[in-house]
Coordinates of C-alpha atoms (C1' of nucleotides) in Angstrom, one line a residue:
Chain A
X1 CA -28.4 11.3 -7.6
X2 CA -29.7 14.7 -6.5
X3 CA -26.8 16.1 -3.9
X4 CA -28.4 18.7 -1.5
X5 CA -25.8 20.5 0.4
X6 CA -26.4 23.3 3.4
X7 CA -23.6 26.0 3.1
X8 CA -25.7 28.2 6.3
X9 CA -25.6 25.2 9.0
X10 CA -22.0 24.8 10.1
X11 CA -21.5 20.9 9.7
X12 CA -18.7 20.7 7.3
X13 CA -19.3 20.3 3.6
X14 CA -17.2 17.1 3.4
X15 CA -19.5 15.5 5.9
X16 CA -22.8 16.9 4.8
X17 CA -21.3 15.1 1.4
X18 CA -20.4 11.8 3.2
X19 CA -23.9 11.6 5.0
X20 CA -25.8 12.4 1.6
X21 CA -24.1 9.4 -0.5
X22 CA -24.4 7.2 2.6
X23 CA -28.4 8.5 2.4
X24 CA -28.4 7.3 -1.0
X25 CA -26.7 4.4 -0.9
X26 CA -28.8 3.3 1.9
X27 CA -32.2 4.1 -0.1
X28 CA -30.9 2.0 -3.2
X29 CA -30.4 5.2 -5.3
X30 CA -26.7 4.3 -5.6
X31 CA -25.8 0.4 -6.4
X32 CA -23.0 -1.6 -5.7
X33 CA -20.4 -1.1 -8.8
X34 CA -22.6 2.1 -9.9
X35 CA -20.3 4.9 -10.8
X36 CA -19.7 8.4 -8.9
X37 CA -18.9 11.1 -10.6
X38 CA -15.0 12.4 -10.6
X39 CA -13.7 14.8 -8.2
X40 CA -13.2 17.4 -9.8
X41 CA -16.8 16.9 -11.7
X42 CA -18.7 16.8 -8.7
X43 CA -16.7 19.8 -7.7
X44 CA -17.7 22.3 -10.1
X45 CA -21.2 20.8 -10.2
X46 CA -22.2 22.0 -7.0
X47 CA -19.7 24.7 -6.4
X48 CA -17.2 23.6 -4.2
X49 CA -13.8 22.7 -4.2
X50 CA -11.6 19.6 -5.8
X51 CA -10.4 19.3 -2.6
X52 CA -13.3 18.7 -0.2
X53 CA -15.1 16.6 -2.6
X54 CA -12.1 14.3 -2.5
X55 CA -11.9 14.3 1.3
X56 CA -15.6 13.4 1.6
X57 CA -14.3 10.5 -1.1
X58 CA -11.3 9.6 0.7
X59 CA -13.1 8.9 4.2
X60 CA -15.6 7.1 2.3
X61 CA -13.0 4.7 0.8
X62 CA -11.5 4.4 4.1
X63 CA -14.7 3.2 5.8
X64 CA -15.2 0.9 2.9
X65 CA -18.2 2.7 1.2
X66 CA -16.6 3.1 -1.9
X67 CA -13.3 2.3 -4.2
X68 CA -11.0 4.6 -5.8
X69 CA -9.5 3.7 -9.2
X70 CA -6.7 5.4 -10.3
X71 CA -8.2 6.3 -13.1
X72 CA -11.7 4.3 -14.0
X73 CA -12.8 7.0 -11.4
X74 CA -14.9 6.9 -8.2
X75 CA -17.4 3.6 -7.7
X76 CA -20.0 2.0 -5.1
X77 CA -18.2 -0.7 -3.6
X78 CA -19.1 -3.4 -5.4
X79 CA -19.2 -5.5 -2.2
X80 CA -21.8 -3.6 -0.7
X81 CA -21.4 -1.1 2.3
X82 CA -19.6 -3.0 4.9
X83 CA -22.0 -4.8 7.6
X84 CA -22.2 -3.6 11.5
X85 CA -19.7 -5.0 13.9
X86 CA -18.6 -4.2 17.1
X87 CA -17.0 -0.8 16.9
X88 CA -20.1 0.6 14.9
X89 CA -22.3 -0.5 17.4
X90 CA -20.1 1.1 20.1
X91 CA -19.9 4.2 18.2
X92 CA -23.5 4.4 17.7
X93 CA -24.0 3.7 21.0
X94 CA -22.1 6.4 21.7
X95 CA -23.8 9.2 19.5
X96 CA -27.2 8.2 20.1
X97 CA -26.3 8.4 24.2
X98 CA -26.7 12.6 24.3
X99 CA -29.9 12.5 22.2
X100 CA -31.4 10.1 24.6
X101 CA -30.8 11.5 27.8
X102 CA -32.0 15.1 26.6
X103 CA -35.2 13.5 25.6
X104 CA -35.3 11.8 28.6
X105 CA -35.3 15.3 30.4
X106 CA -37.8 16.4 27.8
X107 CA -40.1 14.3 28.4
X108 CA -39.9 12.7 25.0
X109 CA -41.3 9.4 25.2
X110 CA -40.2 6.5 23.9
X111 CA -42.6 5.5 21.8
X112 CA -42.5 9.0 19.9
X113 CA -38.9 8.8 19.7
X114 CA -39.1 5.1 18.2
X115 CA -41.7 6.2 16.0
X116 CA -39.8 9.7 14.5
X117 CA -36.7 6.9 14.0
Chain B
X1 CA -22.6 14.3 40.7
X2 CA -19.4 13.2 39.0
X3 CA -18.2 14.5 36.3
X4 CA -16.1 12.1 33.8
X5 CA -14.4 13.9 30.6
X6 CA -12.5 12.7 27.9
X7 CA -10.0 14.8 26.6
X8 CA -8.6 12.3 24.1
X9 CA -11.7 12.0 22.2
X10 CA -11.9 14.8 19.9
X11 CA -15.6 16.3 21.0
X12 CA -14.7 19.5 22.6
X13 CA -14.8 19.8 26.8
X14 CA -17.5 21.9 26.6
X15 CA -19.9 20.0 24.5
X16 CA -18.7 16.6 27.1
X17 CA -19.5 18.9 30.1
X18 CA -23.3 20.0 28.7
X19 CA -23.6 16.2 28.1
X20 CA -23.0 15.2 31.5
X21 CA -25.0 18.3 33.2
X22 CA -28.0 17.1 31.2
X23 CA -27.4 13.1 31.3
X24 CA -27.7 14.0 35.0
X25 CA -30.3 15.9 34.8
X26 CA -32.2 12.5 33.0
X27 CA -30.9 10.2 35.3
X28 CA -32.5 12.3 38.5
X29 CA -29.1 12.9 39.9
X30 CA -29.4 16.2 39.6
X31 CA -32.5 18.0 40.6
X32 CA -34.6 21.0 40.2
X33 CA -33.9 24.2 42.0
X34 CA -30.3 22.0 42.7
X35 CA -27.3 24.1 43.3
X36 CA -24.6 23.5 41.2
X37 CA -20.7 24.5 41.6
X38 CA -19.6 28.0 40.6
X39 CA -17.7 28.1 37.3
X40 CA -14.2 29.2 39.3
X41 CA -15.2 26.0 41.3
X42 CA -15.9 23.2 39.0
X43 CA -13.2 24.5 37.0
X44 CA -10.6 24.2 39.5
X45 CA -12.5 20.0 40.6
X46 CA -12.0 19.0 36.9
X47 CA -8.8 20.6 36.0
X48 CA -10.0 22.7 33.5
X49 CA -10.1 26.2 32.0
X50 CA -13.1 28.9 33.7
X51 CA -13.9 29.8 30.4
X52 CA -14.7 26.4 29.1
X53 CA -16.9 26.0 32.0
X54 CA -18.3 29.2 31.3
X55 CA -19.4 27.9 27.9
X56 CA -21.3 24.7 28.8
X57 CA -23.0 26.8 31.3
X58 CA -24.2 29.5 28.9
X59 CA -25.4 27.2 26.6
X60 CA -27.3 25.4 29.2
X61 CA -28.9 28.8 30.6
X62 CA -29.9 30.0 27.0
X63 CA -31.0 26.5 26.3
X64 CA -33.1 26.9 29.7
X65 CA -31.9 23.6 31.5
X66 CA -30.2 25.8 34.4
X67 CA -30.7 29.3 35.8
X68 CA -27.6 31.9 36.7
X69 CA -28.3 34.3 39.8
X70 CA -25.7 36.8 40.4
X71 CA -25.3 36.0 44.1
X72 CA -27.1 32.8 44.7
X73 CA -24.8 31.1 42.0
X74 CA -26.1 28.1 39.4
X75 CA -29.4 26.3 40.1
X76 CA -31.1 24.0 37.7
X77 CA -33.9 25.3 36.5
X78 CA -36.7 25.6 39.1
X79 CA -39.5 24.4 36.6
X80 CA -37.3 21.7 35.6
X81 CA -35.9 21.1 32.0
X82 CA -37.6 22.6 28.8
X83 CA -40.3 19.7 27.1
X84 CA -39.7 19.1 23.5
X85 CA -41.2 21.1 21.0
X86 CA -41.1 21.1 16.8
X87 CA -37.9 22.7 16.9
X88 CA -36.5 20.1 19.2
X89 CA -38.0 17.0 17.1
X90 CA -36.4 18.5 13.9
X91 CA -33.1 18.9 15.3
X92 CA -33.4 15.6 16.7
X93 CA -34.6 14.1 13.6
X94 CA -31.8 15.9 11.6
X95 CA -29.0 14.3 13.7
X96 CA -30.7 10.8 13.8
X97 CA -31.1 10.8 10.0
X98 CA -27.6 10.1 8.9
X99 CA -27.0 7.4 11.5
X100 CA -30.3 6.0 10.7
X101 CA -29.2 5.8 7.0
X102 CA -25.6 4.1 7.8
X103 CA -27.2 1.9 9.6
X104 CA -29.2 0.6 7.0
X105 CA -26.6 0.3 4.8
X106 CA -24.6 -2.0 7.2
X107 CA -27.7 -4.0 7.2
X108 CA -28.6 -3.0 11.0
X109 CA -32.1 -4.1 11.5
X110 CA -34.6 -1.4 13.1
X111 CA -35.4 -4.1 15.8
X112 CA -31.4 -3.8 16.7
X113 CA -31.5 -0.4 16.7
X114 CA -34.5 -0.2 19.0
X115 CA -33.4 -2.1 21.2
X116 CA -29.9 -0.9 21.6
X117 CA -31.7 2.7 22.7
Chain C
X1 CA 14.1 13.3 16.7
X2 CA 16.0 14.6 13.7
X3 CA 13.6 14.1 11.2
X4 CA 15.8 13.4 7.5
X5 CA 13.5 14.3 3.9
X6 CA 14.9 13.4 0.8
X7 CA 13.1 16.2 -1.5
X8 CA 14.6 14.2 -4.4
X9 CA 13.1 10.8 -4.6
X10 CA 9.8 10.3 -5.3
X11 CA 8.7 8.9 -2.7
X12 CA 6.2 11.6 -1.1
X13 CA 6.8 13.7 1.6
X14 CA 4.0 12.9 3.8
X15 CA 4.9 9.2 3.7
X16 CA 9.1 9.8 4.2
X17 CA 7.6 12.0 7.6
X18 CA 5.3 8.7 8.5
X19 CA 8.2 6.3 8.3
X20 CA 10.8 8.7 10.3
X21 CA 8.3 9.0 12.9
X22 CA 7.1 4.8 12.9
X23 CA 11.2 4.5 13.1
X24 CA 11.8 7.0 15.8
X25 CA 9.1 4.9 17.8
X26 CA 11.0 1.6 17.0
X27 CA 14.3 3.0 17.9
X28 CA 12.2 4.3 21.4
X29 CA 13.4 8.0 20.5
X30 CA 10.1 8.3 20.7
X31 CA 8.3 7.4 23.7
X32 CA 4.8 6.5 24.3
X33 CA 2.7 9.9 25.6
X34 CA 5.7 12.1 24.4
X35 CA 4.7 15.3 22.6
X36 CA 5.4 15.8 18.9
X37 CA 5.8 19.7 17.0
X38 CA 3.0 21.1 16.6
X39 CA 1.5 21.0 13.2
X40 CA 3.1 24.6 12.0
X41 CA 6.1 24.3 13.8
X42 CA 7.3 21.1 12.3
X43 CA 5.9 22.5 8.9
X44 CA 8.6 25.4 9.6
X45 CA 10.9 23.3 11.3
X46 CA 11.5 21.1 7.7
X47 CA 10.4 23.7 5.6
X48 CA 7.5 22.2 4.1
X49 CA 4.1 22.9 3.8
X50 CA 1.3 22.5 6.8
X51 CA -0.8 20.6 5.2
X52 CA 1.3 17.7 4.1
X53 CA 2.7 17.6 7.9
X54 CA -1.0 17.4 8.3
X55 CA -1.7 15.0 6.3
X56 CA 0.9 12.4 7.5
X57 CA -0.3 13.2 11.0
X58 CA -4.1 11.9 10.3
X59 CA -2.4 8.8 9.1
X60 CA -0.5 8.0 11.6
X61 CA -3.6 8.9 13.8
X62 CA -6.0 6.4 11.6
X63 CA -3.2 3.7 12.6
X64 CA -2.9 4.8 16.2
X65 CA -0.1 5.7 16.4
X66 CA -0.5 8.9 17.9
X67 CA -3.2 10.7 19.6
X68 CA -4.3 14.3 18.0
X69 CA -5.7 16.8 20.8
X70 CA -7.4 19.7 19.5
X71 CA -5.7 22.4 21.6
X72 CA -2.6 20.1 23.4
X73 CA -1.3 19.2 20.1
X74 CA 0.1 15.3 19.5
X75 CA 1.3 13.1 21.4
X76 CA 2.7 9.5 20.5
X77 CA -0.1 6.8 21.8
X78 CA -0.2 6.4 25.7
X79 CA -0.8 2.9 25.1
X80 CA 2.4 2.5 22.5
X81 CA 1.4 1.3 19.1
X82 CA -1.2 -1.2 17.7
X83 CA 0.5 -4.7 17.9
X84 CA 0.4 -6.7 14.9
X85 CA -2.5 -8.5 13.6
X86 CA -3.9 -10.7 11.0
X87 CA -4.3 -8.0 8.7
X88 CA -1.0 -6.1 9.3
X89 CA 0.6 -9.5 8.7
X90 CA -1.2 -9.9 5.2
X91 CA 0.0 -6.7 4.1
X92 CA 3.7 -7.4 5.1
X93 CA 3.4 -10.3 2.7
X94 CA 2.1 -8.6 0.2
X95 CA 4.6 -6.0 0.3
X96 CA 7.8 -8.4 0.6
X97 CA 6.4 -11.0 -2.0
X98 CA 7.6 -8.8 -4.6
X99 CA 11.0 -8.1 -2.9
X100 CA 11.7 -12.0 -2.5
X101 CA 10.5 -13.0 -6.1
X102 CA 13.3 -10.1 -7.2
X103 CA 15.7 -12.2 -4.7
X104 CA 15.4 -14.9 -5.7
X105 CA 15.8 -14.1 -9.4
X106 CA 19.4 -12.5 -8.3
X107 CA 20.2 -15.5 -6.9
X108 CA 20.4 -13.5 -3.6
X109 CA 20.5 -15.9 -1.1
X110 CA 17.7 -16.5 1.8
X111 CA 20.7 -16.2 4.4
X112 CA 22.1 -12.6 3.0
X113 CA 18.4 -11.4 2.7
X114 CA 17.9 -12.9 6.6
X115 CA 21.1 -11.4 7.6
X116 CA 20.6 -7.7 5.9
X117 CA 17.4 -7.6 7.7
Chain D
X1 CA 2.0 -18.5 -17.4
X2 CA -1.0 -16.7 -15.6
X3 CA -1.0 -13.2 -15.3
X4 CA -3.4 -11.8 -12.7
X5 CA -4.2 -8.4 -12.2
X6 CA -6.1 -7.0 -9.5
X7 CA -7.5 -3.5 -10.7
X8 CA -8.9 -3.1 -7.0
X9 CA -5.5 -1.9 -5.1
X10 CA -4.0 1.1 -6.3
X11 CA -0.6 -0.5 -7.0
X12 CA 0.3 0.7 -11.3
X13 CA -0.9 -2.2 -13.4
X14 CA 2.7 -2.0 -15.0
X15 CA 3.7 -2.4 -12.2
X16 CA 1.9 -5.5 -10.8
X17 CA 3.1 -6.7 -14.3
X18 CA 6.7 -6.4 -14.0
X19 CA 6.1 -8.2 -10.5
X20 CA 4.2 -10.7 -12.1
X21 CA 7.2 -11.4 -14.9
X22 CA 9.6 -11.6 -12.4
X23 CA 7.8 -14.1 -9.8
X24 CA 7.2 -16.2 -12.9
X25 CA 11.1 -16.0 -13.2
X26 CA 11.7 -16.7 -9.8
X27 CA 9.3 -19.5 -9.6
X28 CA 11.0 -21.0 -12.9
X29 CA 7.8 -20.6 -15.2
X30 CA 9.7 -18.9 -17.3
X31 CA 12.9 -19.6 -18.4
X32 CA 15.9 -17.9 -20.3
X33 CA 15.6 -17.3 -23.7
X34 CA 11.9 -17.9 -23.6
X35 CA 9.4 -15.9 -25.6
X36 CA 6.7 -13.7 -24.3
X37 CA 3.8 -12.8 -25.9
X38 CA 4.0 -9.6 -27.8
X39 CA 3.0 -5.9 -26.9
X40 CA -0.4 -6.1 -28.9
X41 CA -0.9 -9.8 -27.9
X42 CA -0.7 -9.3 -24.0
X43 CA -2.6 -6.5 -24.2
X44 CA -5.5 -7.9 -25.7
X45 CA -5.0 -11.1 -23.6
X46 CA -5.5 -9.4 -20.0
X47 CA -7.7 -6.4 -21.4
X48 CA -5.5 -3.5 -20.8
X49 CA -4.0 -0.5 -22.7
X50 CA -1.1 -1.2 -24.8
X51 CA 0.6 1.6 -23.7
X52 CA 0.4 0.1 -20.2
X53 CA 2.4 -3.5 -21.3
X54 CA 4.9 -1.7 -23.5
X55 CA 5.8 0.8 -20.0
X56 CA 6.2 -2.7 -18.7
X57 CA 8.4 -4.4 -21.2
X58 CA 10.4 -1.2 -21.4
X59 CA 11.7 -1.5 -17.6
X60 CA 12.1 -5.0 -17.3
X61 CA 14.5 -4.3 -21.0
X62 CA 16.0 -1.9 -19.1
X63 CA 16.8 -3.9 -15.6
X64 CA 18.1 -6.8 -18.1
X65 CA 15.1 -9.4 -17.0
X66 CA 14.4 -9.5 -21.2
X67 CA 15.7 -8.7 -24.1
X68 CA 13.0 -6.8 -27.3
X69 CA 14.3 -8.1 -30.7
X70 CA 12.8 -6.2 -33.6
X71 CA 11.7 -9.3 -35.5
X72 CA 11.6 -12.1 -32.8
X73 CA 10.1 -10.3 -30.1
X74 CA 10.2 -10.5 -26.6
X75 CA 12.5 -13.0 -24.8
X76 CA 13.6 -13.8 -21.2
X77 CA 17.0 -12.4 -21.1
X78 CA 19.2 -16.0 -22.3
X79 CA 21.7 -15.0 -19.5
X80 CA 19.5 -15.1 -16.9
X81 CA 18.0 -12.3 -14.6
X82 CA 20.9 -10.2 -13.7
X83 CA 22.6 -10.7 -10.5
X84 CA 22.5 -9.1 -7.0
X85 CA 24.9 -5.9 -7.2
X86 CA 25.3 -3.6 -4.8
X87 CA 22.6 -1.4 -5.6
X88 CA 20.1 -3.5 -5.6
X89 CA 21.1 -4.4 -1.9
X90 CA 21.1 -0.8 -1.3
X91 CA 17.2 -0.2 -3.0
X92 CA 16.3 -3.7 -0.9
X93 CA 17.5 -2.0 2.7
X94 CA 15.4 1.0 1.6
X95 CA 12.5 -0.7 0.7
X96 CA 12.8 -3.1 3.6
X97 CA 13.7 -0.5 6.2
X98 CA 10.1 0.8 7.1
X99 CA 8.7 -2.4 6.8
X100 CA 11.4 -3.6 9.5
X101 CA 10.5 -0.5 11.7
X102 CA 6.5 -0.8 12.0
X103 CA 7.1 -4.8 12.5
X104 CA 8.8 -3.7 15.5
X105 CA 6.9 -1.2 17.0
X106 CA 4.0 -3.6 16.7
X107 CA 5.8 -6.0 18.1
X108 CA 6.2 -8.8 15.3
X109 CA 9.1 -10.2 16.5
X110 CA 12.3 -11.0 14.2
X111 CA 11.4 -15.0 14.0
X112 CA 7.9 -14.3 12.8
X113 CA 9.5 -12.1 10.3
X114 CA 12.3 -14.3 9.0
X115 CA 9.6 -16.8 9.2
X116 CA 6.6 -15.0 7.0
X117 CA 9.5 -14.8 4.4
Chain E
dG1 C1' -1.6 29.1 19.6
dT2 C1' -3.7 24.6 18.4
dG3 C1' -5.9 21.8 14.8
dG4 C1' -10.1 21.8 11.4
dT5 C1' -12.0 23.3 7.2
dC6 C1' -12.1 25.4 2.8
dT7 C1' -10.4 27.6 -1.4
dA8 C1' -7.2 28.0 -5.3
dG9 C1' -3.9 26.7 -8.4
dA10 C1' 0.0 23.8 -9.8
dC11 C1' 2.5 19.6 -11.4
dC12 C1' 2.8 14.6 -11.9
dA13 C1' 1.7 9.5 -12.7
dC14 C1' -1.3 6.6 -14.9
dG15 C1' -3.8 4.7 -18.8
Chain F
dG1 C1' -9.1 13.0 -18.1
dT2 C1' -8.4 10.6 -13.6
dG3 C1' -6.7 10.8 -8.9
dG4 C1' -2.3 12.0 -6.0
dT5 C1' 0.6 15.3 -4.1
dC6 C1' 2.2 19.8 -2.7
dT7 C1' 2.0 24.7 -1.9
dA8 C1' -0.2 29.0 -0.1
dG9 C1' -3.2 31.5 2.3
dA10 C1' -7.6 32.2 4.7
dC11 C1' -11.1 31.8 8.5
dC12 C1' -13.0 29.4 12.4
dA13 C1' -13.6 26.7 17.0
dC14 C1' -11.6 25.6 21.1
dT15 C1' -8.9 26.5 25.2

DNA sequence: GTGGTCTAGACCACG
DNA sequence: GTGGTCTAGACCACT
């Protein structure tokens, strides 16, 4: 899978990472049990450190996207992503809240905003 | 209009206090050519720093929800807020796109999603 | 709190500084909203390096047990710590299965283990 | 006697097969002076690296739980597992002491405790 | 001055 | 060769 990372934009690196594997996981590009590459590989292929590759991985583990082997490496977990509970919906909630209201003010319908989603 | 900030959560004042300005802008609390408090004063009603104030209302000027006069203080912006344009839908599609694609992961249906807006 | 590191074991660093602080909350030398050293400062204090202070600070903010403000530094958890549950109590087993299977091999009996505890 | 490995959790696979060996002594499943299957044998049984069950055998030799004849092979130690000493109550506080502390702090009273065990 | 992020380089345990 | 840990030093955002 094709990483695409923004170093101008000043979202972190380690996020921009987390988001893009979430992205492909989410459009079937990655599979459950499908192998990432190591840290340090991924590292040195696009150019940034062992370290923030690993805390991308390490946040994805946590949330239960992935699964760390000692030392078969990095895979998909193999039980899929985790489904949506309470706290995602709260936290979703709570992102999307600011988007809405400045559309609101903008004028943004509804409809458009459904549609661009 | 009240003003309700969370200093535990880790998005900074600032950001929480442009939130609220325009979530009440949205909601029709707050309305156009409406005064707002000085930065010395809301400062001193919320507890914290003049500078952070300072900040949300910079943003929100340059952003052209509110108007600064020198003597006549902080209005909202006579012509009320800015309507959306390309760069706005981009930025707004940027910022939906990674919650969009960890929803789908976690198996959130687009109906759900919809309806939670 | 004192804080006490044994640099010779191998147990790491970051996890030693995780336990001392879970214990100085169980002995209540640590009370509920209290402030802790700052990242640096404890880093100085024990002569170790920021980042590993760091580090056992985000855990011990993943498992609520203290509350990281951006500028007011950390604080122990207004609302005291999380309280056990199902999945805390799985891990305990899993932890002390080994310990009593050893025991038990030693002919270390269920009333000295009870008692030592 | 069942060996299960779970190459999930991050726990050493030697490890979880010491652990293994001696719950199968504490459970009686294995009994003094019986033989276990050889280096080469175990590792092609439960598809691991024969490096892996030989870092195994080597610390059970060494913590008396079996005895490595040249010619007959691998063998519960005929004594029996050695007994509780004062070191291992020592190692046991250590290991038990955190475990102790976060029950309390979360609340998990000392009946549940004693009674989990 | 606080934590957040990133880089760089080192040693170790594991298999 | 893999991830885990630790050190060191740098720049930045926020208040």
């Amino acid at each position: 899978m094709l990483i695409q990372l923004d170093f101008e934009i000043d979202k972190p690196i380690y996020l921009q990472l987390i988001e893009q594997i979430i992205a492909g996981i989410a459009k079937g590009q990655l599979q459950p049990g499908e192998r990432l590459p190591s840290v340090r590989q991924l590292a040195a292929d696009i150019g940034i450190n062992m370290h923030t590759v690993n805390k991308a991985y390490q946040e994805l583990r946590q949330r239960e996207f992935i699964v760390i082997h000692r030392q078969q490496g990095v895979i998909i977990h193999p039980d899929g992503p985790p489904l949506a509970d309470e706290q995602f919906r709260n936290t979703l909630e709570e992102l999307l809240h600011p988007l809405i209201a400045e559309s609101l003010c903008r004028q943004y319908s509804e409809d458009e905003f459904i549609q661009l989603i």
